[in-house]
């Protein structure tokens, strides 16, 4: 049942920064979407209201036990001024899987997608027109019941906020230096690694900070049990091209199921490039490099789309990949995906969803 969406217009519009002044996730649009949940009524009272601070009881459960989930996707403006989303239904399906893991009530995926489209129509002037820029969309759910008991909250709020963002690659794609993390663990099987939930990210800061201090741009996460098998790089999924074949870690419950990852697997299959999802040990990668078979390494995610890895450091061993140059395959995947997302290239897979204005 579609409940009437309330719209309260913001009469106090914010000045917009010039596109080249945008920093990631620091400026937000004039409106936001909110919906409430209570056990008796379920999800109710969907509304688009002026972007404003949230007032919560200090005992709200989100502050104490981290019962929260989020998503991240983008809206792109095409050259002919259309607005496109990339596989947005997958984001809301994943939001529900994250919610299930965190004992948060799930949402009607189609309904929330229609509410997102309404919010985008209202704030459409905020979608940057400059090439390479887009509007980052952050849906999230928080537990709001004031209660210090260790049990799931009885009330929640679902929000969507929007932030105009710049291109990840201002100075072109530069392959990055990666530190293989052996001390800290991002996630373990049976934990929350497959969910986009706050604690996974704050728990990763310490490893990221130490890697940054040592001059690396990201860490490569190994499995939490044996510290042998590759999971992800930073908050991206990871791919290796070895001897013409593309391999990526198989989903195991601790790896986040990226939509970019899925799309890349589907593209490679369509291009008839061999692609395999399986366990990959870090030793295997260094071995393949030694034998001259490691051709490319790249991370994938909504923010950067494809991010080539130029160097890997594992304890005292360090390898250089593809002469620190962006590989041919990484480049082709980047061009194809961004081409489809921005409407520059046609979309034979039906991945894009147009937001009617
Ligand atoms: C969001 C995320 C990804 C990438 O997912 P996309 O859907 O491709 O953006 C990968 N790993 C982690 C840990 C993430 O949070």
XYZ file of C-alpha atoms and ligand atoms in Angstrom:
372
model
C 0.000 0.000 0.000
C 1.412 3.329 -1.046
C 0.880 5.916 1.623
C 0.554 9.537 0.516
C 3.942 11.247 0.510
C 3.938 14.543 2.415
C 6.086 17.273 0.888
C 7.176 20.298 2.888
C 9.148 22.635 0.702
C 12.255 24.371 1.896
C 11.677 28.098 1.469
C 15.181 28.934 2.595
C 17.318 27.548 -0.240
C 21.039 27.185 0.307
C 23.650 28.742 -1.965
C 25.324 26.131 -4.123
C 29.073 25.745 -4.218
C 30.672 25.768 -7.652
C 31.241 22.187 -8.816
C 35.021 22.484 -8.498
C 34.663 23.499 -4.814
C 32.857 20.294 -3.820
C 34.489 18.003 -1.264
C 33.080 14.496 -0.878
C 30.050 14.302 1.399
C 30.296 17.776 2.925
C 27.524 19.677 1.227
C 23.911 18.564 1.190
C 20.842 19.537 -0.813
C 17.771 21.483 0.369
C 15.583 18.474 1.176
C 15.702 15.033 2.703
C 13.378 12.051 2.882
C 12.215 10.622 6.233
C 9.923 7.763 7.217
C 9.157 6.332 10.677
C 8.736 2.816 11.995
C 6.897 1.575 15.031
C 6.005 -2.005 15.890
C 2.249 -1.255 15.827
C 2.099 0.644 12.541
C 5.146 -0.596 10.626
C 6.846 1.898 8.272
C 4.709 5.005 7.965
C 4.497 8.751 7.392
C 6.825 9.106 4.378
C 7.794 12.746 3.873
C 10.165 15.019 2.019
C 11.128 17.881 4.318
C 13.769 20.618 4.459
C 17.265 19.254 5.205
C 17.714 19.856 8.922
C 19.351 18.418 12.073
C 17.750 15.379 13.712
C 16.614 15.667 17.338
C 16.923 12.424 19.283
C 16.734 11.356 22.907
C 20.258 10.827 24.326
C 19.164 7.270 25.177
C 18.234 6.553 21.529
C 19.584 3.079 20.831
C 21.592 4.123 17.771
C 24.032 5.985 20.053
C 24.714 3.043 22.330
C 24.627 -0.172 20.351
C 25.079 0.986 16.767
C 21.888 -0.460 15.353
C 22.055 1.215 11.964
C 22.528 0.403 8.263
C 23.242 2.503 5.189
C 23.589 2.492 1.417
C 25.488 4.510 -1.169
C 24.589 5.157 -4.799
C 24.672 8.021 -7.285
C 22.381 9.971 -9.616
C 24.002 11.103 -12.869
C 22.930 13.824 -15.269
C 23.284 12.904 -18.926
C 24.379 15.269 -21.701
C 20.735 15.557 -22.792
C 19.724 16.495 -19.214
C 18.142 13.199 -18.216
C 18.670 11.857 -14.664
C 19.913 8.283 -14.331
C 20.309 5.882 -11.434
C 22.482 2.765 -11.727
C 20.801 -0.492 -10.607
C 19.148 1.269 -7.610
C 16.903 -1.724 -6.844
C 20.080 -3.631 -5.937
C 20.929 -1.011 -3.298
C 17.541 -1.337 -1.615
C 17.714 -5.135 -1.760
C 21.116 -4.937 -0.089
C 19.809 -2.421 2.468
C 17.210 -5.027 3.429
C 19.856 -7.748 3.740
C 21.903 -5.431 5.967
C 18.769 -4.670 8.018
C 18.035 -8.379 8.445
C 21.518 -8.877 9.867
C 21.090 -5.965 12.303
C 17.547 -6.965 13.418
C 16.100 -3.864 11.755
C 12.685 -4.149 10.030
C 12.944 -4.303 6.230
C 11.443 -1.807 3.769
C 9.295 -2.210 0.654
C 12.079 -1.896 -1.931
C 9.939 -0.621 -4.799
C 8.181 1.880 -2.608
C 11.370 3.415 -1.226
C 12.806 3.606 -4.734
C 9.746 5.618 -5.767
C 10.256 7.924 -2.769
C 13.908 8.388 -3.730
C 12.792 9.358 -7.228
C 10.403 11.935 -5.766
C 13.184 13.410 -3.614
C 15.454 13.593 -6.680
C 12.753 15.375 -8.691
C 12.457 17.988 -5.944
C 16.218 18.503 -5.602
C 17.105 17.884 -9.268
C 18.801 21.264 -9.682
C 21.455 19.970 -7.278
C 22.618 17.248 -9.668
C 25.906 18.625 -11.022
C 26.144 19.209 -14.757
C 29.949 19.175 -14.976
C 31.386 16.021 -16.495
C 32.573 13.534 -13.878
C 30.323 14.961 -11.138
C 27.227 13.353 -9.696
C 24.784 13.441 -6.790
C 25.726 10.949 -4.082
C 22.693 9.360 -2.407
C 22.938 8.153 1.186
C 19.937 6.166 2.491
C 20.245 5.084 6.146
C 18.208 3.689 9.026
C 18.711 4.459 12.723
C 17.288 2.880 15.893
C 15.497 5.665 17.770
C 13.899 4.084 20.848
C 15.159 5.671 24.111
C 16.160 2.500 25.929
C 19.474 1.186 27.231
C 18.398 -2.468 27.206
C 20.317 -4.825 24.957
C 17.534 -5.664 22.532
C 16.433 -4.391 19.124
C 14.774 -0.987 19.123
C 11.005 -0.802 18.720
C 11.206 2.400 16.663
C 13.349 3.461 13.702
C 13.741 6.236 11.181
C 14.716 5.809 7.558
C 16.386 8.793 5.892
C 17.704 9.651 2.458
C 20.115 12.573 2.146
C 21.792 13.836 -1.035
C 25.247 15.309 -1.586
C 26.694 16.702 -4.843
C 30.134 15.158 -5.335
C 33.129 15.591 -7.578
C 34.894 13.094 -9.709
C 37.015 10.674 -7.724
C 39.765 11.173 -10.278
C 40.539 14.871 -10.492
C 44.020 14.282 -11.874
C 43.209 11.160 -13.861
C 43.383 7.577 -12.641
C 46.542 6.937 -10.631
C 47.290 3.389 -9.508
C 47.577 3.317 -5.707
C 49.932 1.783 -3.136
C 48.311 -0.846 -0.931
C 49.396 -2.259 2.435
C 48.433 -5.854 3.175
C 46.962 -5.708 6.703
C 47.914 -8.551 9.009
C 47.165 -7.156 12.462
C 43.609 -5.855 12.228
C 40.561 -7.630 10.794
C 37.687 -5.933 8.968
C 35.179 -8.738 9.295
C 34.864 -12.444 9.958
C 32.458 -15.030 8.671
C 29.337 -14.959 10.810
C 30.010 -11.312 11.692
C 28.644 -8.225 9.962
C 31.034 -7.872 7.024
C 28.292 -8.483 4.453
C 26.224 -5.612 5.869
C 26.725 -1.904 5.358
C 26.623 -1.079 9.049
C 28.480 1.710 10.849
C 30.749 -0.329 13.126
C 32.503 -2.094 10.246
C 33.819 1.236 9.032
C 34.834 2.872 12.313
C 36.627 -0.359 13.284
C 38.680 -0.100 10.092
C 39.945 3.455 10.720
C 42.914 2.360 12.825
C 44.362 0.173 10.071
C 43.683 2.841 7.456
C 45.342 5.541 9.609
C 48.467 3.476 10.173
C 48.694 2.642 6.490
C 48.317 6.339 5.598
C 51.131 7.225 8.038
C 53.346 4.748 6.211
C 52.535 6.315 2.849
C 49.939 3.824 1.584
C 46.566 4.860 0.278
C 44.532 1.804 1.360
C 44.822 -1.540 3.118
C 44.133 -4.952 1.663
C 42.083 -7.014 4.117
C 42.779 -10.675 4.683
C 40.366 -13.189 6.174
C 40.114 -12.850 9.951
C 40.746 -16.497 10.792
C 43.855 -17.595 8.917
C 45.099 -14.217 7.619
C 45.727 -15.973 4.353
C 42.863 -15.296 1.986
C 42.085 -11.990 0.314
C 38.805 -10.258 1.142
C 38.678 -6.601 0.036
C 40.787 -3.501 -0.477
C 39.760 -0.499 1.661
C 35.979 -0.358 1.176
C 36.158 -1.826 -2.282
C 35.905 -5.288 -3.730
C 39.055 -6.508 -5.443
C 39.900 -8.190 -8.760
C 43.113 -9.768 -10.075
C 43.952 -10.547 -13.691
C 46.247 -13.544 -13.754
C 47.351 -15.028 -17.046
C 44.303 -13.746 -18.936
C 41.826 -14.898 -16.301
C 40.078 -12.530 -13.894
C 39.634 -13.748 -10.322
C 37.828 -12.154 -7.391
C 37.202 -13.446 -3.866
C 34.058 -15.537 -3.584
C 31.373 -14.079 -1.306
C 31.651 -15.758 2.080
C 29.614 -13.640 4.494
C 32.456 -11.324 5.486
C 32.850 -9.683 2.069
C 30.478 -6.870 1.110
C 28.530 -7.792 -2.016
C 29.318 -4.809 -4.244
C 27.016 -3.795 -7.067
C 30.045 -2.620 -9.052
C 31.582 -6.062 -8.406
C 28.466 -7.797 -9.725
C 28.307 -5.530 -12.780
C 31.976 -6.174 -13.592
C 31.490 -9.938 -13.361
C 28.501 -9.635 -15.711
C 30.426 -7.417 -18.168
C 33.380 -9.809 -18.256
C 31.082 -12.763 -18.906
C 29.411 -10.824 -21.713
C 32.845 -10.003 -23.187
C 33.804 -13.674 -22.902
C 36.748 -12.898 -20.664
C 37.162 -15.775 -18.193
C 36.098 -14.677 -14.688
C 36.114 -16.832 -11.572
C 34.883 -16.233 -8.018
C 36.961 -18.284 -5.611
C 39.221 -18.171 -2.569
C 42.518 -16.432 -3.382
C 45.447 -16.490 -0.986
C 47.819 -13.541 -0.733
C 50.674 -16.026 -1.285
C 49.132 -17.002 -4.635
C 49.167 -13.368 -5.786
C 52.813 -12.836 -4.849
C 53.665 -16.180 -6.473
C 51.829 -15.221 -9.683
C 53.775 -11.965 -9.713
C 57.070 -13.798 -9.297
C 56.211 -15.995 -12.258
C 55.266 -12.966 -14.339
C 51.597 -13.952 -14.548
C 50.018 -11.154 -12.488
C 48.736 -8.668 -15.068
C 46.370 -6.317 -13.234
C 44.897 -5.608 -9.800
C 42.004 -3.219 -9.185
C 39.418 -2.321 -6.558
C 35.771 -1.637 -7.419
C 32.994 0.381 -5.772
C 30.458 3.144 -6.382
C 32.813 5.981 -5.373
C 35.799 5.301 -7.645
C 34.099 2.711 -9.916
C 37.459 1.085 -10.746
C 40.646 1.881 -8.822
C 43.874 0.299 -10.126
C 46.483 -0.976 -7.679
C 50.087 -0.156 -8.622
C 51.947 -1.579 -5.633
C 51.298 -4.218 -2.972
C 53.332 -4.484 0.241
C 53.029 -7.632 2.366
C 55.418 -7.695 5.332
C 58.855 -7.310 3.789
C 57.699 -8.241 0.298
C 56.763 -5.549 -2.173
C 55.570 -5.929 -5.740
C 54.867 -3.483 -8.547
C 51.930 -4.261 -10.808
C 51.772 -3.422 -14.505
C 54.601 -0.895 -14.117
C 52.308 1.216 -11.901
C 50.200 1.947 -14.973
C 46.436 1.575 -15.285
C 45.793 -1.778 -16.948
C 43.933 -2.092 -20.222
C 41.126 -4.118 -18.681
C 40.660 -1.766 -15.688
C 40.455 1.152 -18.140
C 37.936 -0.608 -20.384
C 35.752 -1.567 -17.402
C 35.919 1.986 -16.041
C 35.015 3.526 -19.401
C 32.167 1.099 -19.996
C 30.613 1.408 -16.544
C 30.886 5.198 -16.358
C 29.678 5.387 -19.968
C 26.522 3.457 -19.090
C 26.009 5.319 -15.800
C 26.178 8.747 -17.442
C 24.207 7.795 -20.544
C 27.176 8.379 -22.866
C 27.096 4.789 -23.886
C 23.963 2.787 -24.543
C 22.837 0.349 -21.869
C 22.235 -3.098 -23.373
C 21.822 -4.604 -19.897
C 18.938 -2.425 -18.714
C 20.966 -1.307 -15.681
C 20.011 2.357 -15.672
C 16.740 3.722 -14.302
C 15.644 7.118 -15.552
C 14.111 9.514 -13.023
C 11.217 11.298 -14.666
C 11.378 15.036 -14.156
C 29.939 -0.355 -0.409
C 31.123 -1.247 -0.297
C 31.699 -1.876 -1.427
C 31.306 -1.569 -2.840
O 29.969 -1.753 -3.125
P 29.319 -1.031 -4.385
O 27.920 -1.493 -4.360
O 30.064 -1.513 -5.578
O 29.484 0.429 -4.172
C 32.724 -2.790 -1.201
N 33.181 -3.051 0.040
C 32.679 -2.441 1.136
C 33.216 -2.788 2.468
C 31.635 -1.522 1.006
O 31.145 -0.917 2.082
